[in-house]
CSV table of C-alpha atoms and ligand atoms in Angstrom, one decimal:
chain,number,residue,atom,x,y,z
A,1,MET,CA,-16.4,6.9,-12.8
A,2,SER,CA,-19.1,4.6,-11.7
A,3,THR,CA,-21.0,5.4,-8.5
A,4,THR,CA,-22.3,2.0,-7.7
A,5,ASN,CA,-22.4,1.0,-4.1
A,6,LEU,CA,-19.9,-1.9,-4.2
A,7,LEU,CA,-18.8,-1.2,-0.6
A,8,LYS,CA,-22.1,-0.2,1.0
A,9,GLY,CA,-22.2,-1.3,4.6
A,10,LYS,CA,-18.5,-2.0,4.7
A,11,LYS,CA,-16.1,-0.5,7.2
A,12,GLY,CA,-12.4,-0.2,7.3
A,13,ILE,CA,-9.1,1.6,8.0
A,14,ILE,CA,-7.0,3.4,5.3
A,15,PHE,CA,-3.3,4.0,6.1
A,16,GLY,CA,-1.1,6.4,4.2
A,17,ALA,CA,-3.0,9.4,2.8
A,18,LEU,CA,-0.4,12.1,2.9
A,19,ASP,CA,-1.7,14.5,0.2
A,20,GLU,CA,-4.0,14.5,-2.8
A,21,HIS,CA,-1.3,12.6,-4.9
A,22,SER,CA,-1.2,9.6,-2.4
A,23,ILE,CA,-2.6,6.3,-3.6
A,24,ALA,CA,-4.3,6.1,-0.2
A,25,TRP,CA,-6.0,9.5,-0.8
A,26,LYS,CA,-7.4,8.5,-4.1
A,27,THR,CA,-8.5,5.2,-2.6
A,28,ALA,CA,-10.3,7.0,0.3
A,29,GLU,CA,-12.2,9.1,-2.3
A,30,GLN,CA,-13.2,6.0,-4.3
A,31,VAL,CA,-14.1,3.9,-1.3
A,32,HIS,CA,-16.4,6.8,-0.1
A,33,THR,CA,-18.0,7.0,-3.5
A,34,HIS,CA,-18.8,3.3,-3.3
A,35,GLY,CA,-20.5,3.7,0.0
A,36,GLY,CA,-17.7,2.4,2.4
A,37,GLU,CA,-17.0,4.0,5.7
A,38,PHE,CA,-13.5,4.3,7.2
A,39,VAL,CA,-11.0,5.7,9.6
A,40,LEU,CA,-8.0,7.5,8.1
A,41,THR,CA,-4.7,7.1,9.8
A,42,ASN,CA,-1.1,8.2,9.3
A,43,ALA,CA,2.0,8.8,11.4
A,44,PRO,CA,1.5,11.7,13.7
A,45,ILE,CA,4.4,13.6,12.0
A,46,ALA,CA,2.8,13.2,8.6
A,47,MET,CA,-0.5,14.6,9.9
A,48,ARG,CA,1.2,17.8,10.9
A,49,MET,CA,2.7,18.1,7.4
A,50,GLY,CA,-0.2,16.8,5.4
A,51,THR,CA,-3.7,18.0,4.5
A,52,ILE,CA,-5.6,14.9,5.8
A,53,ASN,CA,-8.3,17.0,7.4
A,54,THR,CA,-9.6,18.1,4.0
A,55,LEU,CA,-9.9,14.4,3.0
A,56,ALA,CA,-11.6,13.5,6.2
A,57,GLU,CA,-14.3,16.2,5.7
A,58,LYS,CA,-14.8,15.2,2.1
A,59,THR,CA,-15.3,11.5,3.0
A,60,ASN,CA,-17.0,11.8,6.4
A,61,ALA,CA,-14.1,9.9,8.0
A,62,THR,CA,-12.5,10.1,11.4
A,63,ILE,CA,-8.8,10.5,11.8
A,64,ILE,CA,-6.8,8.4,14.3
A,65,PRO,CA,-3.1,9.0,14.2
A,66,ALA,CA,-0.8,5.9,14.5
A,67,ASP,CA,2.8,5.2,13.8
A,68,ALA,CA,2.5,1.9,12.0
A,69,THR,CA,5.7,0.6,13.6
A,70,ASN,CA,4.3,1.1,17.1
A,71,LEU,CA,2.2,-1.7,18.5
A,72,GLU,CA,0.5,0.4,21.2
A,73,ASP,CA,-0.6,2.9,18.5
A,74,LEU,CA,-1.9,0.1,16.4
A,75,GLN,CA,-3.9,-1.5,19.2
A,76,LYS,CA,-5.4,1.9,20.0
A,77,LEU,CA,-6.2,2.4,16.3
A,78,VAL,CA,-7.9,-1.0,15.9
A,79,ASP,CA,-9.9,-0.6,19.1
A,80,GLU,CA,-11.0,2.9,18.5
A,81,SER,CA,-11.8,2.3,14.9
A,82,GLN,CA,-14.2,-0.5,15.8
A,83,GLU,CA,-15.9,1.7,18.4
A,84,LYS,CA,-16.2,4.6,16.0
A,85,LEU,CA,-17.5,2.5,13.1
A,86,GLY,CA,-19.7,0.4,15.3
A,87,GLY,CA,-18.4,-3.1,14.6
A,88,LYS,CA,-15.7,-5.2,13.1
A,89,LEU,CA,-13.8,-4.2,10.0
A,90,ASP,CA,-14.2,-5.4,6.4
A,91,PHE,CA,-11.2,-3.8,4.7
A,92,VAL,CA,-7.7,-2.4,5.5
A,93,LEU,CA,-5.3,-0.6,3.2
A,94,HIS,CA,-1.6,-0.6,4.1
A,95,SER,CA,-0.2,2.1,1.8
A,96,ILE,CA,3.0,2.9,3.6
A,97,GLY,CA,6.6,3.2,2.5
A,98,MET,CA,9.8,5.0,3.4
A,99,SER,CA,13.5,4.3,3.0
A,100,VAL,CA,16.0,6.5,5.0
A,101,ASN,CA,18.8,5.3,2.7
A,102,VAL,CA,16.8,6.5,-0.4
A,103,ARG,CA,15.9,9.7,1.3
A,104,LYS,CA,19.4,10.6,2.3
A,105,GLY,CA,20.9,9.5,-1.0
A,106,ARG,CA,22.9,6.6,0.4
A,107,HIS,CA,23.8,4.1,-2.3
A,108,TYR,CA,22.7,0.4,-2.1
A,109,THR,CA,26.3,-0.7,-1.7
A,110,ASP,CA,26.9,1.7,1.1
A,111,GLN,CA,23.9,1.4,3.4
A,112,LYS,CA,23.8,2.7,6.9
A,113,TYR,CA,22.2,-0.3,8.6
A,114,ASP,CA,20.3,1.5,11.3
A,115,TRP,CA,18.6,3.4,8.4
A,116,THR,CA,18.0,0.1,6.6
A,117,GLU,CA,16.3,-1.3,9.7
A,118,LYS,CA,14.2,1.8,10.1
A,119,GLY,CA,13.0,1.6,6.5
A,120,TRP,CA,12.3,-2.1,6.8
A,121,ASP,CA,10.3,-1.6,9.9
A,122,VAL,CA,8.2,1.2,8.3
A,123,SER,CA,7.8,-0.4,4.9
A,124,ALA,CA,7.7,-4.1,5.5
A,125,LEU,CA,7.4,-5.2,9.1
A,126,SER,CA,4.6,-2.7,9.8
A,127,PHE,CA,2.4,-4.9,7.5
A,128,HIS,CA,2.9,-7.8,9.8
A,129,LYS,CA,2.3,-5.6,12.9
A,130,VAL,CA,-0.9,-4.3,11.4
A,131,MET,CA,-2.2,-7.8,10.6
A,132,GLN,CA,-1.1,-9.3,13.9
A,133,THR,CA,-2.9,-6.6,15.8
A,134,LEU,CA,-6.1,-7.1,13.7
A,135,TYR,CA,-5.8,-10.9,14.0
A,136,LYS,CA,-5.2,-11.1,17.8
A,137,SER,CA,-8.1,-8.6,18.4
A,138,ASP,CA,-10.3,-10.6,16.1
A,139,ALA,CA,-11.1,-7.3,14.4
A,140,MET,CA,-11.9,-8.4,10.9
A,141,ASN,CA,-15.3,-9.7,9.6
A,142,GLU,CA,-15.4,-12.9,7.6
A,143,TRP,CA,-14.7,-12.3,3.9
A,144,GLY,CA,-12.8,-9.1,4.8
A,145,SER,CA,-9.9,-7.9,2.7
A,146,ILE,CA,-6.5,-6.6,3.5
A,147,VAL,CA,-4.3,-5.0,0.8
A,148,GLY,CA,-0.7,-3.8,0.8
A,149,LEU,CA,1.1,-1.9,-2.0
A,150,THR,CA,4.3,-3.1,-3.6
A,151,TYR,CA,6.6,-2.6,-6.6
A,152,ILE,CA,8.1,-5.0,-9.2
A,153,ALA,CA,11.6,-4.2,-7.8
A,154,ALA,CA,10.8,-7.1,-5.4
A,155,GLN,CA,11.3,-9.5,-8.4
A,156,ARG,CA,13.5,-7.7,-10.9
A,157,VAL,CA,16.5,-5.3,-10.6
A,158,PHE,CA,15.8,-1.6,-10.6
A,159,PRO,CA,19.1,-0.2,-9.2
A,160,ASP,CA,17.8,3.1,-7.9
A,161,TYR,CA,15.0,1.5,-5.9
A,162,ASN,CA,17.8,0.7,-3.4
A,163,ASP,CA,16.8,-1.1,-0.2
A,164,MET,CA,13.1,-0.6,-0.9
A,165,ALA,CA,13.4,-3.5,-3.3
A,166,ASP,CA,14.3,-5.8,-0.4
A,167,ASN,CA,11.6,-4.2,1.8
A,168,LYS,CA,9.0,-5.0,-0.9
A,169,ALA,CA,10.1,-8.6,-1.3
A,170,TYR,CA,9.7,-9.0,2.5
A,171,LEU,CA,6.3,-7.3,2.4
A,172,GLU,CA,5.0,-9.6,-0.4
A,173,SER,CA,6.2,-12.6,1.6
A,174,ILE,CA,4.3,-11.4,4.7
A,175,ALA,CA,1.2,-11.1,2.6
A,176,ARG,CA,1.4,-14.8,1.7
A,177,SER,CA,2.5,-16.1,5.1
A,178,PHE,CA,0.0,-14.1,7.2
A,179,GLY,CA,-2.6,-14.5,4.5
A,180,TYR,CA,-2.6,-18.3,5.0
A,181,PHE,CA,-3.5,-17.9,8.7
A,182,PHE,CA,-6.0,-15.1,8.1
A,183,GLY,CA,-7.7,-17.1,5.4
A,184,ARG,CA,-7.8,-20.4,7.4
A,185,ASP,CA,-8.8,-18.9,10.7
A,186,LYS,CA,-10.9,-15.9,9.8
A,187,LYS,CA,-11.9,-16.2,6.2
A,188,VAL,CA,-10.0,-12.9,5.4
A,189,ARG,CA,-8.1,-12.4,2.2
A,190,VAL,CA,-4.6,-10.7,2.0
A,191,ASN,CA,-3.1,-9.5,-1.2
A,192,THR,CA,-0.5,-7.1,-2.5
A,193,ILE,CA,-0.9,-4.8,-5.5
A,194,SER,CA,2.3,-4.2,-7.6
A,195,GLN,CA,1.6,-0.8,-8.9
A,196,SER,CA,3.2,1.2,-11.8
A,197,PRO,CA,5.6,4.1,-10.9
A,198,THR,CA,3.3,6.8,-9.7
A,199,PRO,CA,4.1,10.5,-9.1
A,200,THR,CA,3.6,10.7,-5.3
A,201,THR,CA,5.8,11.9,-2.5
A,202,ALA,CA,7.2,8.4,-1.9
A,203,GLY,CA,7.5,7.7,-5.7
A,204,LYS,CA,9.3,11.0,-6.5
A,205,GLY,CA,11.8,10.3,-3.8
A,206,VAL,CA,13.4,7.6,-6.0
A,207,LYS,CA,16.4,8.9,-7.9
A,208,GLY,CA,15.8,9.4,-11.7
A,209,PHE,CA,12.0,9.0,-11.2
A,210,ASP,CA,11.0,11.3,-14.1
A,211,ASP,CA,13.0,9.3,-16.7
A,212,PHE,CA,11.9,6.1,-15.1
A,213,ILE,CA,8.2,6.8,-15.2
A,214,SER,CA,8.5,7.7,-18.9
A,215,TYR,CA,10.4,4.5,-19.6
A,216,ALA,CA,7.7,2.5,-17.8
A,217,GLU,CA,5.0,4.3,-19.8
A,218,LYS,CA,6.7,3.4,-23.1
A,219,MET,CA,7.2,-0.2,-22.0
A,220,SER,CA,3.6,-0.8,-21.0
A,221,PRO,CA,1.0,-1.6,-23.7
A,222,LEU,CA,-1.7,0.2,-21.7
A,223,GLY,CA,0.6,2.9,-20.3
A,224,ASN,CA,1.3,3.4,-16.6
A,225,ALA,CA,-1.6,2.8,-14.1
A,226,THR,CA,-2.3,6.0,-12.3
A,227,ALA,CA,-3.1,6.4,-8.6
A,228,GLY,CA,-6.8,6.8,-9.5
A,229,ASP,CA,-6.7,3.5,-11.5
A,230,CYS,CA,-5.1,1.9,-8.4
A,231,ALA,CA,-7.9,3.2,-6.2
A,232,ASP,CA,-10.4,1.5,-8.5
A,233,TYR,CA,-8.5,-1.8,-8.4
A,234,ILE,CA,-8.4,-1.6,-4.6
A,235,VAL,CA,-12.2,-1.0,-4.4
A,236,SER,CA,-12.6,-4.2,-6.5
A,237,LEU,CA,-10.4,-6.1,-4.0
A,238,PHE,CA,-12.4,-4.8,-1.0
A,239,SER,CA,-15.7,-5.7,-2.7
A,240,ASP,CA,-17.5,-9.1,-2.6
A,241,LEU,CA,-16.6,-9.6,-6.3
A,242,THR,CA,-13.2,-10.9,-5.3
A,243,LYS,CA,-14.0,-13.1,-2.3
A,244,ARG,CA,-11.6,-15.9,-3.1
A,245,VAL,CA,-8.6,-14.0,-4.3
A,246,THR,CA,-5.9,-14.3,-1.7
A,247,LEU,CA,-2.2,-14.8,-1.2
A,248,GLN,CA,-1.6,-13.0,-4.5
A,249,ASN,CA,0.8,-10.4,-5.7
A,250,LEU,CA,-1.4,-8.7,-8.3
A,251,PHE,CA,0.4,-6.7,-11.0
A,252,HIS,CA,-1.4,-3.4,-11.8
A,253,ASP,CA,0.9,-1.9,-14.2
A,254,GLY,CA,-0.5,-1.6,-17.7
A,255,GLY,CA,1.2,-4.8,-18.7
A,256,PHE,CA,4.8,-3.8,-17.8
A,257,SER,CA,5.6,-6.9,-15.8
A,258,ASN,CA,5.2,-9.3,-18.8
A,259,MET,CA,7.1,-7.2,-21.3
A,260,GLY,CA,10.6,-7.9,-22.7
A,261,VAL,CA,10.8,-4.8,-24.8
A,262,SER,CA,8.4,-2.6,-26.7
A,263,GLN,CA,8.5,-1.0,-30.1
A,264,ALA,CA,8.6,2.5,-28.5
A,265,VAL,CA,11.6,1.6,-26.3
A,266,ILE,CA,13.5,-0.1,-29.2
A,267,GLU,CA,13.0,3.0,-31.4
A,268,GLY,CA,15.0,5.0,-28.9
A,269,PHE,CA,18.1,2.9,-29.9
A,270,SER,CA,17.7,2.9,-33.7
A,271,GLU,CA,20.4,5.0,-35.5
B,301,NAI,P1,3.0,8.7,-0.3
B,301,NAI,O1,4.3,9.3,0.1
B,301,NAI,O2,1.8,9.5,-0.6
B,301,NAI,O3,2.5,7.6,0.9
B,301,NAI,C1,3.4,7.0,1.7
B,301,NAI,C2,2.8,7.1,3.1
B,301,NAI,O4,3.5,6.3,4.1
B,301,NAI,C3,2.7,8.5,3.6
B,301,NAI,O5,1.3,8.9,3.9
B,301,NAI,C4,3.5,8.5,4.9
B,301,NAI,O6,3.1,9.4,5.9
B,301,NAI,C5,3.3,7.0,5.3
B,301,NAI,N1,4.2,6.6,6.4
B,301,NAI,C6,5.5,6.7,6.4
B,301,NAI,N2,6.0,6.3,7.6
B,301,NAI,C7,4.9,5.9,8.4
B,301,NAI,C8,4.7,5.3,9.7
B,301,NAI,N3,5.8,5.1,10.5
B,301,NAI,N4,3.5,5.0,10.1
B,301,NAI,C9,2.4,5.2,9.3
B,301,NAI,N5,2.5,5.8,8.0
B,301,NAI,C10,3.7,6.1,7.6
B,301,NAI,O7,3.3,7.7,-1.5
B,301,NAI,P2,2.5,6.6,-2.3
B,301,NAI,O8,3.2,6.4,-3.6
B,301,NAI,O9,1.0,6.8,-2.3
B,301,NAI,O10,2.9,5.3,-1.4
B,301,NAI,C11,1.9,4.3,-1.0
B,301,NAI,C12,2.4,2.9,-1.2
B,301,NAI,O11,2.5,2.6,-2.6
B,301,NAI,C13,3.8,2.7,-0.6
B,301,NAI,O12,3.8,1.3,0.0
B,301,NAI,C14,4.7,2.7,-1.8
B,301,NAI,O13,5.9,2.0,-1.6
B,301,NAI,C15,3.8,2.0,-2.8
B,301,NAI,N6,4.1,2.1,-4.2
B,301,NAI,C16,4.4,3.4,-4.7
B,301,NAI,C17,4.7,3.5,-6.1
B,301,NAI,C18,5.1,4.8,-6.6
B,301,NAI,O14,5.7,4.9,-7.7
B,301,NAI,N7,4.6,5.9,-6.0
B,301,NAI,C19,4.9,2.3,-6.9
B,301,NAI,C20,4.6,1.1,-6.3
B,301,NAI,C21,4.2,1.0,-5.0
């Protein structure tokens, strides 16, 4: 792995590092390697369960708890992060997802709607809340970069992804809609990365995940993108090398999204 200083002098906030498998965890490690400084944040409850202190020590980061659905928490996070880091922010990673219907095994055709709303708030609307807080506080430097994480179930049917498919479609739309205003008014870019299935706590919560990840692996000419690969891609989107990439949903999936079928998958059906 390269140790160039692509993010030297840049400051930011990383949401969603739960444990060493998390995409946000790998991203924090890579951003640190590339010279970026940041605040780590997660929901207070996840902090009690997780091992985020280890990551903070390793990456010289401060931890500020925030529930990403709570506007007061977000305002405090944005204010304190700027104080701590000594200025405005250059990058923000939103790496947050949770569906109560998925967690509790409730089928898509039998949703409990207060759970649906909770999952939507955490997984989709929180992206708007984070951006609105940053925008109103004028907390981002020009040519800053905001990234959210998504999955191809926003465009195609993956039945067991349940209501997360709808949450991801909403999240991707927010990236475009808010990205317009952030670009026009503050010269900040906003993109989502559509990542391969990845063995994390959130990923493994989806029914049939093990079979599914093998299927995606066989379908993708380059194989599944790992959490580490995703971290590298995020570093590139935080760097000045991608200054005019915005309003995009960027597939980071080993080629999966443009495949119809692969030889490896077809062979499973031959007699
Ligand atoms: P993860 O379980 O490690 O991370 C999810 C994070 O969301 C956790 O750190 C959790 O504490 C946080 N979170 C939940 N509720 C929150 C709240 N109210 N406030 C603040 N944070 C909250 O799993 P992973 O896979 O690293 O997930 C990161 C992102 O990547 C999510 O948006 C997920 O949907 C997305 N993604 C994951 C894929 C996978 O197969 N694992 C594939 C494509 C996208």
